[in-house]
mmCIF file of C-alpha atoms and ligand atoms in Angstrom:
data_model
loop_
_atom_site.group_PDB
_atom_site.id
_atom_site.type_symbol
_atom_site.label_atom_id
_atom_site.label_comp_id
_atom_site.label_asym_id
_atom_site.label_seq_id
_atom_site.Cartn_x
_atom_site.Cartn_y
_atom_site.Cartn_z
ATOM 1 C CA MET A 1 -38.832 -22.510 1.024
ATOM 2 C CA LYS A 2 -38.292 -20.612 4.247
ATOM 3 C CA LYS A 3 -36.608 -23.597 5.891
ATOM 4 C CA THR A 4 -33.850 -23.837 3.304
ATOM 5 C CA PHE A 5 -33.251 -20.115 2.956
ATOM 6 C CA LEU A 6 -31.277 -19.478 6.168
ATOM 7 C CA PRO A 7 -28.889 -22.442 5.798
ATOM 8 C CA SER A 8 -28.092 -21.412 2.208
ATOM 9 C CA VAL A 9 -27.311 -17.892 3.371
ATOM 10 C CA LEU A 10 -25.032 -19.247 6.091
ATOM 11 C CA ILE A 11 -23.225 -21.537 3.664
ATOM 12 C CA GLY A 12 -22.843 -18.616 1.274
ATOM 13 C CA LEU A 13 -21.425 -16.439 4.047
ATOM 14 C CA ALA A 14 -19.010 -19.172 5.092
ATOM 15 C CA LEU A 15 -17.762 -19.497 1.523
ATOM 16 C CA ILE A 16 -17.284 -15.735 1.244
ATOM 17 C CA LEU A 17 -15.395 -15.635 4.545
ATOM 18 C CA ALA A 18 -13.230 -18.577 3.497
ATOM 19 C CA ALA A 19 -12.399 -16.858 0.213
ATOM 20 C CA CYS A 20 -11.449 -13.595 1.912
ATOM 21 C CA GLY A 21 -9.560 -14.999 4.855
ATOM 22 C CA GLY A 22 -5.835 -15.256 4.266
ATOM 23 C CA SER A 23 -3.462 -17.448 6.197
ATOM 24 C CA SER A 24 -2.835 -14.664 8.693
ATOM 25 C CA GLY A 25 -6.323 -13.610 9.624
ATOM 26 C CA GLY A 26 -7.077 -11.450 6.608
ATOM 27 C CA ALA A 27 -3.729 -9.702 6.484
ATOM 28 C CA SER A 28 -2.017 -9.825 3.131
ATOM 29 C CA LYS A 29 1.592 -9.265 2.130
ATOM 30 C CA SER A 30 0.442 -7.639 -1.058
ATOM 31 C CA ILE A 31 -1.458 -4.485 -1.868
ATOM 32 C CA ASN A 32 -3.207 -4.340 -5.215
ATOM 33 C CA VAL A 33 -4.962 -1.059 -5.734
ATOM 34 C CA THR A 34 -6.896 0.397 -8.624
ATOM 35 C CA ILE A 35 -6.813 4.166 -8.713
ATOM 36 C CA THR A 36 -9.412 6.300 -10.435
ATOM 37 C CA ASP A 37 -10.394 9.986 -10.418
ATOM 38 C CA PHE A 38 -10.754 10.306 -7.432
ATOM 39 C CA ALA A 39 -10.719 7.117 -5.405
ATOM 40 C CA PHE A 40 -8.689 4.132 -4.267
ATOM 41 C CA SER A 41 -10.254 0.714 -4.787
ATOM 42 C CA PRO A 42 -10.307 -1.036 -2.443
ATOM 43 C CA ASN A 43 -9.961 1.706 0.163
ATOM 44 C CA SER A 44 -8.780 -0.478 3.032
ATOM 45 C CA PHE A 45 -5.731 -2.737 3.164
ATOM 46 C CA THR A 46 -4.737 -5.059 5.980
ATOM 47 C CA VAL A 47 -1.078 -6.047 6.215
ATOM 48 C CA PRO A 48 1.061 -7.873 8.797
ATOM 49 C CA ALA A 49 3.385 -5.668 10.864
ATOM 50 C CA GLY A 50 7.030 -5.492 9.853
ATOM 51 C CA GLN A 51 6.644 -7.687 6.786
ATOM 52 C CA GLN A 52 7.790 -6.998 3.241
ATOM 53 C CA ILE A 53 4.737 -5.863 1.284
ATOM 54 C CA SER A 54 4.543 -6.038 -2.487
ATOM 55 C CA PHE A 55 2.709 -3.066 -3.912
ATOM 56 C CA SER A 56 1.000 -2.791 -7.244
ATOM 57 C CA ALA A 57 -1.169 0.042 -8.470
ATOM 58 C CA ALA A 58 -3.046 0.654 -11.690
ATOM 59 C CA ASN A 59 -4.075 4.192 -12.468
ATOM 60 C CA ASN A 60 -7.285 3.967 -14.486
ATOM 61 C CA GLY A 61 -7.945 7.651 -14.109
ATOM 62 C CA ALA A 62 -7.284 10.504 -16.506
ATOM 63 C CA VAL A 63 -4.828 12.345 -14.277
ATOM 64 C CA GLN A 64 -1.742 11.580 -12.189
ATOM 65 C CA HIS A 65 -2.206 10.125 -8.704
ATOM 66 C CA SER A 66 -0.153 8.985 -5.743
ATOM 67 C CA PHE A 67 -0.382 6.543 -2.849
ATOM 68 C CA VAL A 68 0.912 8.061 0.350
ATOM 69 C CA ILE A 69 0.838 6.263 3.707
ATOM 70 C CA MET A 70 0.966 8.620 6.682
ATOM 71 C CA LYS A 71 2.637 7.775 9.984
ATOM 72 C CA LEU A 72 0.593 6.168 12.738
ATOM 73 C CA GLY A 73 -1.907 8.537 14.296
ATOM 74 C CA TYR A 74 -1.258 11.283 11.755
ATOM 75 C CA HIS A 75 -4.118 12.663 9.702
ATOM 76 C CA VAL A 76 -3.960 15.154 6.867
ATOM 77 C CA GLN A 77 -6.103 18.187 7.641
ATOM 78 C CA THR A 78 -8.308 19.709 4.906
ATOM 79 C CA HIS A 79 -5.599 19.375 2.238
ATOM 80 C CA PHE A 80 -2.100 17.939 1.783
ATOM 81 C CA THR A 81 0.631 20.520 2.428
ATOM 82 C CA GLU A 82 4.403 20.767 2.843
ATOM 83 C CA ALA A 83 3.842 20.361 6.590
ATOM 84 C CA ASP A 84 2.468 16.867 5.984
ATOM 85 C CA LYS A 85 5.576 15.598 4.182
ATOM 86 C CA PRO A 86 7.679 14.813 7.296
ATOM 87 C CA ASN A 87 4.774 12.663 8.469
ATOM 88 C CA VAL A 88 4.783 10.366 5.461
ATOM 89 C CA PHE A 89 5.597 6.733 6.248
ATOM 90 C CA TRP A 90 5.916 5.523 2.646
ATOM 91 C CA GLN A 91 4.847 6.883 -0.698
ATOM 92 C CA LYS A 92 4.559 6.085 -4.365
ATOM 93 C CA LEU A 93 4.352 9.331 -6.260
ATOM 94 C CA ALA A 94 3.543 10.348 -9.820
ATOM 95 C CA ILE A 95 1.571 7.330 -10.962
ATOM 96 C CA GLN A 96 0.630 8.422 -14.461
ATOM 97 C CA PRO A 97 -2.793 7.875 -16.064
ATOM 98 C CA GLY A 98 -2.954 4.481 -17.737
ATOM 99 C CA GLN A 99 0.180 3.363 -15.911
ATOM 100 C CA SER A 100 0.621 0.305 -13.693
ATOM 101 C CA VAL A 101 3.450 0.365 -11.193
ATOM 102 C CA THR A 102 4.944 -2.124 -8.779
ATOM 103 C CA ASP A 103 7.143 -1.562 -5.761
ATOM 104 C CA SER A 104 7.637 -2.916 -2.270
ATOM 105 C CA PHE A 105 8.037 -1.588 1.237
ATOM 106 C CA THR A 106 8.333 -2.851 4.783
ATOM 107 C CA ALA A 107 5.082 -2.572 6.699
ATOM 108 C CA PRO A 108 5.148 -0.500 9.891
ATOM 109 C CA THR A 109 6.126 -2.518 12.948
ATOM 110 C CA GLU A 110 3.460 -0.861 15.075
ATOM 111 C CA PRO A 111 -0.058 -2.280 14.637
ATOM 112 C CA GLY A 112 -2.760 0.297 14.083
ATOM 113 C CA GLU A 113 -4.673 2.214 11.477
ATOM 114 C CA TYR A 114 -2.666 4.383 9.094
ATOM 115 C CA GLU A 115 -4.138 6.998 6.798
ATOM 116 C CA ILE A 116 -3.521 6.735 3.066
ATOM 117 C CA VAL A 117 -3.971 9.803 0.871
ATOM 118 C CA CYS A 118 -3.263 11.065 -2.625
ATOM 119 C CA GLU A 119 -1.012 14.112 -2.291
ATOM 120 C CA VAL A 120 -1.771 15.618 -5.698
ATOM 121 C CA GLY A 121 -3.339 19.061 -5.178
ATOM 122 C CA GLY A 122 -7.075 18.884 -4.642
ATOM 123 C CA HIS A 123 -7.276 15.091 -4.582
ATOM 124 C CA PHE A 124 -7.422 14.650 -0.807
ATOM 125 C CA GLU A 125 -10.317 17.119 -0.808
ATOM 126 C CA ALA A 126 -11.941 15.141 -3.616
ATOM 127 C CA GLY A 127 -12.015 12.115 -1.335
ATOM 128 C CA MET A 128 -8.813 10.248 -2.175
ATOM 129 C CA VAL A 129 -8.385 8.746 1.266
ATOM 130 C CA ALA A 130 -7.972 5.118 2.289
ATOM 131 C CA LYS A 131 -6.620 3.219 5.245
ATOM 132 C CA LEU A 132 -3.852 0.770 5.980
ATOM 133 C CA ILE A 133 -4.599 -1.561 8.860
ATOM 134 C CA VAL A 134 -1.455 -3.066 10.325
ATOM 135 C CA VAL A 135 -1.978 -6.176 12.422
ATOM 136 C CA ALA A 136 0.520 -8.022 14.584
ATOM 137 C CA ALA A 137 2.341 -10.589 12.474
ATOM 138 C CA PRO A 138 1.440 -14.172 13.415
HETATM 139 CU CU1 CU B 1 -4.973 11.593 -6.866
#
């Protein structure tokens, strides 16, 4: 029993890694996010730098939400304010409850980790934060 356990785990891991790995090292040209009250799922997205990204979001929550990518190195402090707006890289606002939306944007050209927030009042505080990981395009 013990002899076969480790190899099965390794094979299982390999299959999981194979399923998750895209053609460009895990980076994907599409973002598919499910939004609830008050979370993004998944809460981390890896995209290739400078590429056209197709965006789709489904709001399964009971209230309106948004998906706001901040500029590189910028972090919203305690809550989203007017002062944060000039530091937005890209945003999809007013995603209504029960609504699914699609859009597209060009990923940042600079690799790094970008903060994603919901700018609706109180939602950042409630934990609506995610991250966009931009990796050098292959
Ligand atoms: Cu929200």
